[in-house]
Each structure stands twice: as structure tokens, then as C-alpha cells.
Coordinates of C-alpha atoms and ligand atoms in Angstrom, one line a residue:
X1 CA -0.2 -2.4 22.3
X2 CA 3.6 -3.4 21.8
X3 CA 4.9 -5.5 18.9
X4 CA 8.3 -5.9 17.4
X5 CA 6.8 -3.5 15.3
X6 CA 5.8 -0.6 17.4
X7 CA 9.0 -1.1 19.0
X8 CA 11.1 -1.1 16.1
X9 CA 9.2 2.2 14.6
X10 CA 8.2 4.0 17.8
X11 CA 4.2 3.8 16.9
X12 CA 1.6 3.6 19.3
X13 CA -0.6 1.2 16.8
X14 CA 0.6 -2.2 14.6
X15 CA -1.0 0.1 11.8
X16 CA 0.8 0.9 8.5
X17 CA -0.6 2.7 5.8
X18 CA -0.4 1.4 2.3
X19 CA 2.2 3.4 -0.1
X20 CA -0.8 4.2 -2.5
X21 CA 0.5 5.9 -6.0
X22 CA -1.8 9.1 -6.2
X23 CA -3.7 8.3 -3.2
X24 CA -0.9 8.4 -0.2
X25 CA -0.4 12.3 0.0
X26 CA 1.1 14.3 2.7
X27 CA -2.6 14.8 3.8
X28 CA -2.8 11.1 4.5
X29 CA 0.2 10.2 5.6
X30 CA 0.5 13.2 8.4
X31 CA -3.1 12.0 9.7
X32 CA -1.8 8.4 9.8
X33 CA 0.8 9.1 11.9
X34 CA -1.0 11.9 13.9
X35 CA -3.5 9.1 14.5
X36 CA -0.5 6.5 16.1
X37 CA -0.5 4.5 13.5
X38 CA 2.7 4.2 10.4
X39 CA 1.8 7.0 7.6
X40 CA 3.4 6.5 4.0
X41 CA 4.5 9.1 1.4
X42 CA 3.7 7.1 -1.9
X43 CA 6.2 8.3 -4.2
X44 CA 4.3 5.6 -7.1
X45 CA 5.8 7.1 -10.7
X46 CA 6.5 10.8 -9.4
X47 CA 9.5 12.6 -10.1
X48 CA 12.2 12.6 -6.8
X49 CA 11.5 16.6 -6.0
X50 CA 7.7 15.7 -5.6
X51 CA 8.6 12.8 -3.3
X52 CA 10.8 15.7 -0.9
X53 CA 8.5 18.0 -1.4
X54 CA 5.9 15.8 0.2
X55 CA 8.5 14.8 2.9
X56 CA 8.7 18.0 4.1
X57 CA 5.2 19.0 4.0
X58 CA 4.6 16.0 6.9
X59 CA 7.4 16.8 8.6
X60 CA 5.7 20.2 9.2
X61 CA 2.6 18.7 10.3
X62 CA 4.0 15.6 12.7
X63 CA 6.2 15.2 14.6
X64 CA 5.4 11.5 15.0
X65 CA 7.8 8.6 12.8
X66 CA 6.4 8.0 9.0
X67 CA 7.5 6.6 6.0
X68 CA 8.5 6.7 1.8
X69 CA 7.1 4.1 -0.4
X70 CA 9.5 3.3 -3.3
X71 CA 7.2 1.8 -6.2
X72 CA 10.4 -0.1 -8.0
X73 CA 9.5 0.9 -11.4
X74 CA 9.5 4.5 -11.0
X75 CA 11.9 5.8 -13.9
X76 CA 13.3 7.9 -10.9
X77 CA 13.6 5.2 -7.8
X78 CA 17.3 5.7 -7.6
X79 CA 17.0 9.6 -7.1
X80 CA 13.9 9.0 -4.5
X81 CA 16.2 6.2 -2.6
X82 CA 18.9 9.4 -2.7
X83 CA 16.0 11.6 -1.5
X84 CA 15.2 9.6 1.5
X85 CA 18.5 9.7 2.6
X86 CA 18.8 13.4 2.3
X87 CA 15.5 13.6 4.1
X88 CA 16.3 11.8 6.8
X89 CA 13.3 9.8 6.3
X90 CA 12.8 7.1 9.3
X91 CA 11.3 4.6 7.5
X92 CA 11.1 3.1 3.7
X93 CA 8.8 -0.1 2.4
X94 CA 9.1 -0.5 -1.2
X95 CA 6.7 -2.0 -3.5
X96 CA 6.7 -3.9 -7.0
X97 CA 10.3 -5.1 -7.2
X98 CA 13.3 -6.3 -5.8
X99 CA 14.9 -3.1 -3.3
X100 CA 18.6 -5.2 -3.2
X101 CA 20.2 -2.5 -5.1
X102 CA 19.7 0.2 -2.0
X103 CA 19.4 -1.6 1.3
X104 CA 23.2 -1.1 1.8
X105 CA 22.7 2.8 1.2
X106 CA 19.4 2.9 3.2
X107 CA 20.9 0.6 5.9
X108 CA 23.9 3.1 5.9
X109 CA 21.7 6.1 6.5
X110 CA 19.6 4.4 9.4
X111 CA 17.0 4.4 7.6
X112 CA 14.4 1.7 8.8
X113 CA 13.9 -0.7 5.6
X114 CA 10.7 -2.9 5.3
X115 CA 10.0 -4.3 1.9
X116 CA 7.0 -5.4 0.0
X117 CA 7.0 -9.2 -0.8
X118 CA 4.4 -11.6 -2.0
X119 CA 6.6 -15.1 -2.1
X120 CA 8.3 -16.8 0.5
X121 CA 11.8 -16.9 -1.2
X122 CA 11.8 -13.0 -1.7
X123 CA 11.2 -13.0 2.1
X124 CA 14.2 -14.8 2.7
X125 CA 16.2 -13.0 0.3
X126 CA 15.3 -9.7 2.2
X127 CA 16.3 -10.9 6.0
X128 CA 19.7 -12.5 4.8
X129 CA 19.9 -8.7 3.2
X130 CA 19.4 -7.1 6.3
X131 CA 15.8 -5.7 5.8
X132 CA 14.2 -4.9 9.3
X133 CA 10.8 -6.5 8.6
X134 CA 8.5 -7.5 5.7
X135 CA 5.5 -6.8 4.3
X136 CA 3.8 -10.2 3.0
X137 CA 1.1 -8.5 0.9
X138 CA -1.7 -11.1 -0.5
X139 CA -3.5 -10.9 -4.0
X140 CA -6.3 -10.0 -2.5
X141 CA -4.9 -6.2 -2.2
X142 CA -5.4 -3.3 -4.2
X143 CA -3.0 -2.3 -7.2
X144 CA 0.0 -4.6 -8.3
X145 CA -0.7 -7.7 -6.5
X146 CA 1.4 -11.2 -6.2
X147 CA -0.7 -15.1 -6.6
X148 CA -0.6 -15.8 -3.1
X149 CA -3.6 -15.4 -0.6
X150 CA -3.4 -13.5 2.6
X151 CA -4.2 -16.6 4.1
X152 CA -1.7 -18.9 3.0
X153 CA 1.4 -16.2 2.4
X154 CA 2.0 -15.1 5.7
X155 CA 1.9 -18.2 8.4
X156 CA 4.6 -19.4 5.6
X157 CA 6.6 -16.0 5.6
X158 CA 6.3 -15.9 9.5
X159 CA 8.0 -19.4 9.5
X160 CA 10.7 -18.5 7.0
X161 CA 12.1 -15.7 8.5
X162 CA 13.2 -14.4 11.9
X163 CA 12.3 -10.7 11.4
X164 CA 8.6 -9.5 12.4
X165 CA 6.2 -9.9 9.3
X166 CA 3.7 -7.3 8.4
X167 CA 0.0 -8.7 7.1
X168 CA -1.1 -7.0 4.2
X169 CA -4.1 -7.8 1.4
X170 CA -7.9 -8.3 2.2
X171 CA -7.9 -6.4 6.1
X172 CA -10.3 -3.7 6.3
X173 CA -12.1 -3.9 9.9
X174 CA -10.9 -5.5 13.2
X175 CA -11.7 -8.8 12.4
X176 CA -9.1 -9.0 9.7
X177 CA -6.7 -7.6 12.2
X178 CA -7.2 -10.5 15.3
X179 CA -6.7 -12.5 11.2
X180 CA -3.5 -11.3 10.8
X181 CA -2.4 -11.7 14.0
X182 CA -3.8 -15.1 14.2
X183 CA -1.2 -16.6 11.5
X184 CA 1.5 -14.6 13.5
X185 CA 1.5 -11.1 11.7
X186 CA 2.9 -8.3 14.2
X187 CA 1.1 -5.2 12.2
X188 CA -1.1 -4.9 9.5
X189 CA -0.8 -2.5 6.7
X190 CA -3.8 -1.0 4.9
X191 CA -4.7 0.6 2.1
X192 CA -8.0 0.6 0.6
X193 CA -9.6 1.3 3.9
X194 CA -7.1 4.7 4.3
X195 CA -8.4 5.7 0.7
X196 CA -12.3 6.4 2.1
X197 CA -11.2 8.2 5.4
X198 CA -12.0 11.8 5.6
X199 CA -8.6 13.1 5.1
X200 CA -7.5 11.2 2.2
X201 CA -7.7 13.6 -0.8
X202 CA -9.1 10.9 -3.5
X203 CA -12.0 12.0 -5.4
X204 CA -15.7 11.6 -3.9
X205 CA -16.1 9.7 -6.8
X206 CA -13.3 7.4 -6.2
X207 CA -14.5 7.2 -2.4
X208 CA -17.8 6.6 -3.4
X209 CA -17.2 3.4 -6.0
X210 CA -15.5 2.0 -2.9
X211 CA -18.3 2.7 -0.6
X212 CA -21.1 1.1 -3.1
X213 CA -18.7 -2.1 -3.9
X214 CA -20.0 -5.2 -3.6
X215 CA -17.4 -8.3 -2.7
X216 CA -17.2 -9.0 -6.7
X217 CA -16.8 -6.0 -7.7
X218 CA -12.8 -6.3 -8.7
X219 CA -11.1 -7.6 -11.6
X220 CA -7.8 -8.1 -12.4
X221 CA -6.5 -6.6 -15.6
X222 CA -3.1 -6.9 -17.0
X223 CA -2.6 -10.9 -15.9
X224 CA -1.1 -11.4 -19.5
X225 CA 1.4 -8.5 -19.2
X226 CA 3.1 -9.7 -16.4
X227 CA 1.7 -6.6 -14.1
X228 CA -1.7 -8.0 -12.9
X229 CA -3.8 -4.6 -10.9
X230 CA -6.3 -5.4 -9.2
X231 CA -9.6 -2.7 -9.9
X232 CA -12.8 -2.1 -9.7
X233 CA -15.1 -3.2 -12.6
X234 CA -15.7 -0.6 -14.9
X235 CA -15.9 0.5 -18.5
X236 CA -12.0 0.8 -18.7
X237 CA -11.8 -3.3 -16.6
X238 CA -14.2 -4.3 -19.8
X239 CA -12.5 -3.3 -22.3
X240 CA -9.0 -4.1 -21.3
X241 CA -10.0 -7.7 -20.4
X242 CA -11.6 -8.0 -24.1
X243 CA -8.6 -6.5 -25.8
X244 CA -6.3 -8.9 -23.8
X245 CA -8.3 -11.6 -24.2
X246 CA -8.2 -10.7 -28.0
X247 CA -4.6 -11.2 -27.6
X248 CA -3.8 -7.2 -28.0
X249 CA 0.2 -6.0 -27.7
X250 CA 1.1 -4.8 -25.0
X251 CA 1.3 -1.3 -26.5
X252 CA -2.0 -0.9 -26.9
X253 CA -3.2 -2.3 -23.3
X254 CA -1.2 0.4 -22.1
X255 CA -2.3 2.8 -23.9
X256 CA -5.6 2.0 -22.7
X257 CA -4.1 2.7 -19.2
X258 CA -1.6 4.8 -19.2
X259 CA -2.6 7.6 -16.5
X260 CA -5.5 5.7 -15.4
X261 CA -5.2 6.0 -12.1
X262 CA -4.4 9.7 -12.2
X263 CA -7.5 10.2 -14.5
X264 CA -10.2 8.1 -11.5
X265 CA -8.2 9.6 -8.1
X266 CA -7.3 13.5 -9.2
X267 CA -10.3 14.2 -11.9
X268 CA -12.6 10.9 -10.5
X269 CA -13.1 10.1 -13.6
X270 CA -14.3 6.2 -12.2
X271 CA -16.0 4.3 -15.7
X272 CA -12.7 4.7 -17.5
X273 CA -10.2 5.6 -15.0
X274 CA -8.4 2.5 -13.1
X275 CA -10.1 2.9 -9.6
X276 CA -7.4 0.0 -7.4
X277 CA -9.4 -1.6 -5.1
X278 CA -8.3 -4.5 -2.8
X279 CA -11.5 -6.8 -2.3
X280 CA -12.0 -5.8 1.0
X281 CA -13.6 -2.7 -0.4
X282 CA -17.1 -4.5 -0.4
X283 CA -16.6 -4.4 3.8
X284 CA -16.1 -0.4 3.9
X285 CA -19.2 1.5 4.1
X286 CA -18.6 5.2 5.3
X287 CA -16.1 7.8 5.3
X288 CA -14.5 8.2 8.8
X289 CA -11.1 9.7 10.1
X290 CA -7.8 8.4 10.3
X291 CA -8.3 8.1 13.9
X292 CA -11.8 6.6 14.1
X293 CA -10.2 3.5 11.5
X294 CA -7.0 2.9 13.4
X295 CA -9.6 2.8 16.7
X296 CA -11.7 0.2 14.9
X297 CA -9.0 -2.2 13.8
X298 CA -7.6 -2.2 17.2
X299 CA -11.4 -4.1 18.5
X300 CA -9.3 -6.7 16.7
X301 CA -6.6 -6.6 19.8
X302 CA -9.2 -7.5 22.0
X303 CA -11.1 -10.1 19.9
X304 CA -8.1 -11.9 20.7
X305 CA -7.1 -10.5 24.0
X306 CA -3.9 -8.9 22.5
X307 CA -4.1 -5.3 24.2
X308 CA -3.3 -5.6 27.9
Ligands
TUI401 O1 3.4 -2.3 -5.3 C1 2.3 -2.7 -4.9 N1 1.2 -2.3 -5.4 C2 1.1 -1.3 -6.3 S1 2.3 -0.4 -7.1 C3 1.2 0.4 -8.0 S2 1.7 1.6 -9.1 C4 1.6 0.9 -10.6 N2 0.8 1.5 -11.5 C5 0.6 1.1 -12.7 C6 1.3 -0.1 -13.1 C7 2.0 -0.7 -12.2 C8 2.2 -0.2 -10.9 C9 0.0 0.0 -7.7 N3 -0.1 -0.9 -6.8 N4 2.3 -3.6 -3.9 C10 3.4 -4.2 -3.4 C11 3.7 -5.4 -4.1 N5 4.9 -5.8 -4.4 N6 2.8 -6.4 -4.5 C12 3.5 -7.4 -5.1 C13 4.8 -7.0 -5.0 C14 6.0 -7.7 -5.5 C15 5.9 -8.6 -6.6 C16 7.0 -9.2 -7.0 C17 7.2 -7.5 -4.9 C18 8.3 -8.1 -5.3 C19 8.2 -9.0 -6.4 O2 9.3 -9.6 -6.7 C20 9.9 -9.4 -8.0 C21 11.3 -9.8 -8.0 O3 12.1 -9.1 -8.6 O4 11.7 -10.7 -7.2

């Protein structure tokens, strides 16, 4: 199937994998790829040599395009934007932030640049900075989310800019896919969905909250800090929501989740570790490959006759 997007990244599926902190390891984002679709290195809060470390661990194991996800409050982003450069990395989204600072160098180096937004004005600031598509990520995603819906965000991103726009937030099965392309997305990108496959190397535990979720099962902590995460409900979820509704600083809510997410993906440590979740997780029921998702969303291309 061809899009602006599988054109403009060489990729045999409108797929991209979410740049997932913890979650979006070499493993994942070499099976992505391997499977046709986008796979994303996601550098989240680690240090710069971790980020090319993992960038040349998937070079060895594809040959096929992937990408870096800068997460724009990493202490280290301006190192990793160096990295990607070094690495000859084909393509960078970026997440949690404004990426203005390094499109010049990125656009300099090649490098394909396709950030994160969840606003309409971001959007535009992006394409009049020469960004190569967008991401328009709804709140009902996983992780750091923005207020808008899915639903409403893109149809307006897709008539506010002239480069292709990349659906993002609450698709999980090919039904959200013939969504997507319905208000005028030209890929999708996933994330909570690429967490459950087979070669993703989340805890089973992790894997496993997902699995049992129902469709209520998130909650959104951190709304009064200005860094709302969606998560799964959970011992951790109650007790933050209690101390911020008790007005705590913001010291101590991040005390109470500072390495979280390392604590629920790496040890699966899921009643007081932060296990992000986009809501879709009630619609994902078993652990499959790479392959065998990708192959599912694209029933969506035919839902709406999209694949010949
Ligand atoms: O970045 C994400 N999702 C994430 S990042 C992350 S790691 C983390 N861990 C602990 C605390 C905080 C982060 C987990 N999940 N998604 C992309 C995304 N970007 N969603 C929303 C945005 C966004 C929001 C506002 C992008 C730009 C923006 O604009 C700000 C500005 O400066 O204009």
C-alpha cells in the first residue's frame, strides 16, 4: 500500500512504532522494521551512548529504514540529536516538546524529521520549519499525552498543513486504522499494541496488565504538574491521585514516580510501578508478533478499500 508516507520513508506498511521510554528497544524496533512497518529506537531519559549503542545493534539486524525517538526532556537530547547525526540515522520523531532547536542540524544531515504534536498551532509551526510530516498524537495514548481527542486533532491537523499527518492515540486493531485514515491520516503510529507483541522485551507482568485491561482501566496522573501520563490503575495511580488531590508539591509526586516506569517494564513490578497504557489496551487480548500486528492493522486497508 503507498502513502506519502511509505514513499517518503521507503516502508512497505503506513505503520510506525511508538518511541516508547523503556519499552522501544533494539529488539522491537529491528522486528518492526523487519516486519515492513517504521521501528523506533526510544531514547526516553537514557544517556546519548545508550541511544548509539542501540542504533547499532538494529543496524546489525535490518537492513530495512527505522528511526530515533527524541523524548525533549532528556537531560541529554542535544547529545542524542548529535548522535543521530553521527549515526546516520534515517529517520527522527520526537516527543514531549518543541524539536525547533535541531531541525536545521537534522535537516542538514538528511535526516527524515517527523515530530510529535498534539495542537494544531504546533503543527503549523513544524511545516513552516521544514518538518517532513507530523505525528498528531491524541490523549487517548499512552505516556505524556496532549487534551485533544484522536478524533477531533487530526481532520484539523490534516487541514492545517500540507505535509502528510501521522494518526496516533487510541488505534490498536484495523478498525482504528480504516479511523485514521478516514479523517485523512496517511499512517498510523502505535504503541501500546507493539508493547504485548512477542518480541517486545517488557515484562510478562507488564504484558499481562495490558492483556487483562478493561476500557477504564487508565488514569491520568500528574494533570496538576503540568505532565499528565496516562497509566494503568494501580496502587502507585491511587496514591498519586490522593496526594495531588491533597495538593502535594511537586517534589513529593515525583518522588512517588521517579523510575516508575523502569520499576513496572524492567523488574514488572505493575501495583506500584507506572505501567503507560493508551486506552486502547482494553481491545488487545494476546501476545502475537510484530508481523502478525502489522498484518492485522492492514484488514483496515481493505475495510476501506485502500490496498489495491
Ligand atoms: O512524548 C510522548 N509520550 C511520552 S514521553 C514519555 S517519557 C516520560 N516519562 C516520565 C515523565 C515524562 C515523560 C512517556 N510518554 N508523546 C508525544 C507527545 N508529545 N505527546 C504530547 C506531546 C507534546 C505536548 C506538547 C508535544 C509538544 C508539545 O508542545 C509543547 C511546546 O513546547 O509547544
Amino acid at each position: 500500500m503507498k502513502t506519502r508516507i511509505t514513499e517518503l520513508l521507503g516502508i512497505e506498511y503506513p505503520v510506525i512504532q511508538g518511541g516508547m521510554a523503556w519499552v522501544a528497544t533494539h529488539e522491537l524496533a529491528s522486528a518492526v522494521s523487519n516486519a515492513g512497518g517504521l521501528g523506533i529506537i526510544g531514547a526516553g531519559g537514557a544517556p546519548a551512548e545508550w541511544v548509539r549503542d542501540q542504533i547499532r545493534q538494529v543496524k546489525a539486524k535490518t537492513d530495512r529504514p527505522f528511526g530515533v525517538n527524541v523524548m525533549l526532556m532528556n537531560p541529554e537530547a542535544d547529545q542524542i540529536a548529535q548522535v543521530i547525526v553521527e549515526e546516520k540515522v534515517p529517520v527522527v520523531t520526537t516527543g514531549a516538546g518543541n524539536p525547533g532547536k535541531y531541525i536545521e542540524l537534522w535537516k542538514n544531515a538528511g535526516v527524515k524529521i517527523i515530530p510529535v504534536v498534539a495542537s494544531v498551532a504546533l503543527a503549523k509551526m513544524m511545516e513552516r520549519g521544514g518538518a517532513d510530516a507530523v505525528i498528531a498524537e491524541g490523549t487517548e495514548s499512552g505516556g505524556h499525552i496532549g487534551a485533544q481527542t484522536t478524533m477531533t486533532l487530526v481532520p484539523q491537523v490534516v487541514d492545517a498543513v500540507n505535509i502528510p499527518v501521522i494518526a496516533a492515540g487510541g488505534i490498536a486493531d484495523g478498525r482504528g486504522f480504516a479511523a485514521a485514515f478516514a479523517l485523512g491520516a496517511e499512517a498510523i503510529q502505535v504503541g501500546t499494541r507493539f508493547v504485548v507483541s512477542k518480541e517486545s522485551i517488557v515484562h510478562e507482568n507488564y504484558k499481562e496488565r495490558i492483556i487483562k485491561a478493561k476500557d477504564i482501566d487508565s488514569e491520568v496522573t500528574g494533570r496538576s504538574t503540568g505532565h499528565p501520563i496516562r497509566v494503568l490503575r494501580n496502587q502507585m495511580t491511587r496514591e498519586y491521585l490522593k496526594m495531588e488531590k491533597e495538593g502535594a508539591s511537586l517534589d513529593e509526586l515525583e518522588r512517588l514516580t521517579l523510575g516508575a516506569l523502569r520499576k513496572a517494564v524492567v523488574e514488572g513490578d505493575v501495583k506500584l510501578g507506572s505501567v503507560m497504557a493508551g486506552q486502547s489496551a482494553g481491545l488487545i487480548t494476546k501476545q502475537e508478533s510484530c508481523a502478525e500486528i502489522i498484518a492485522d492493522f492492514m484488514t483496515g486497508a481493505k475495510l476501506l478499500n485502500l490496498d489495491n
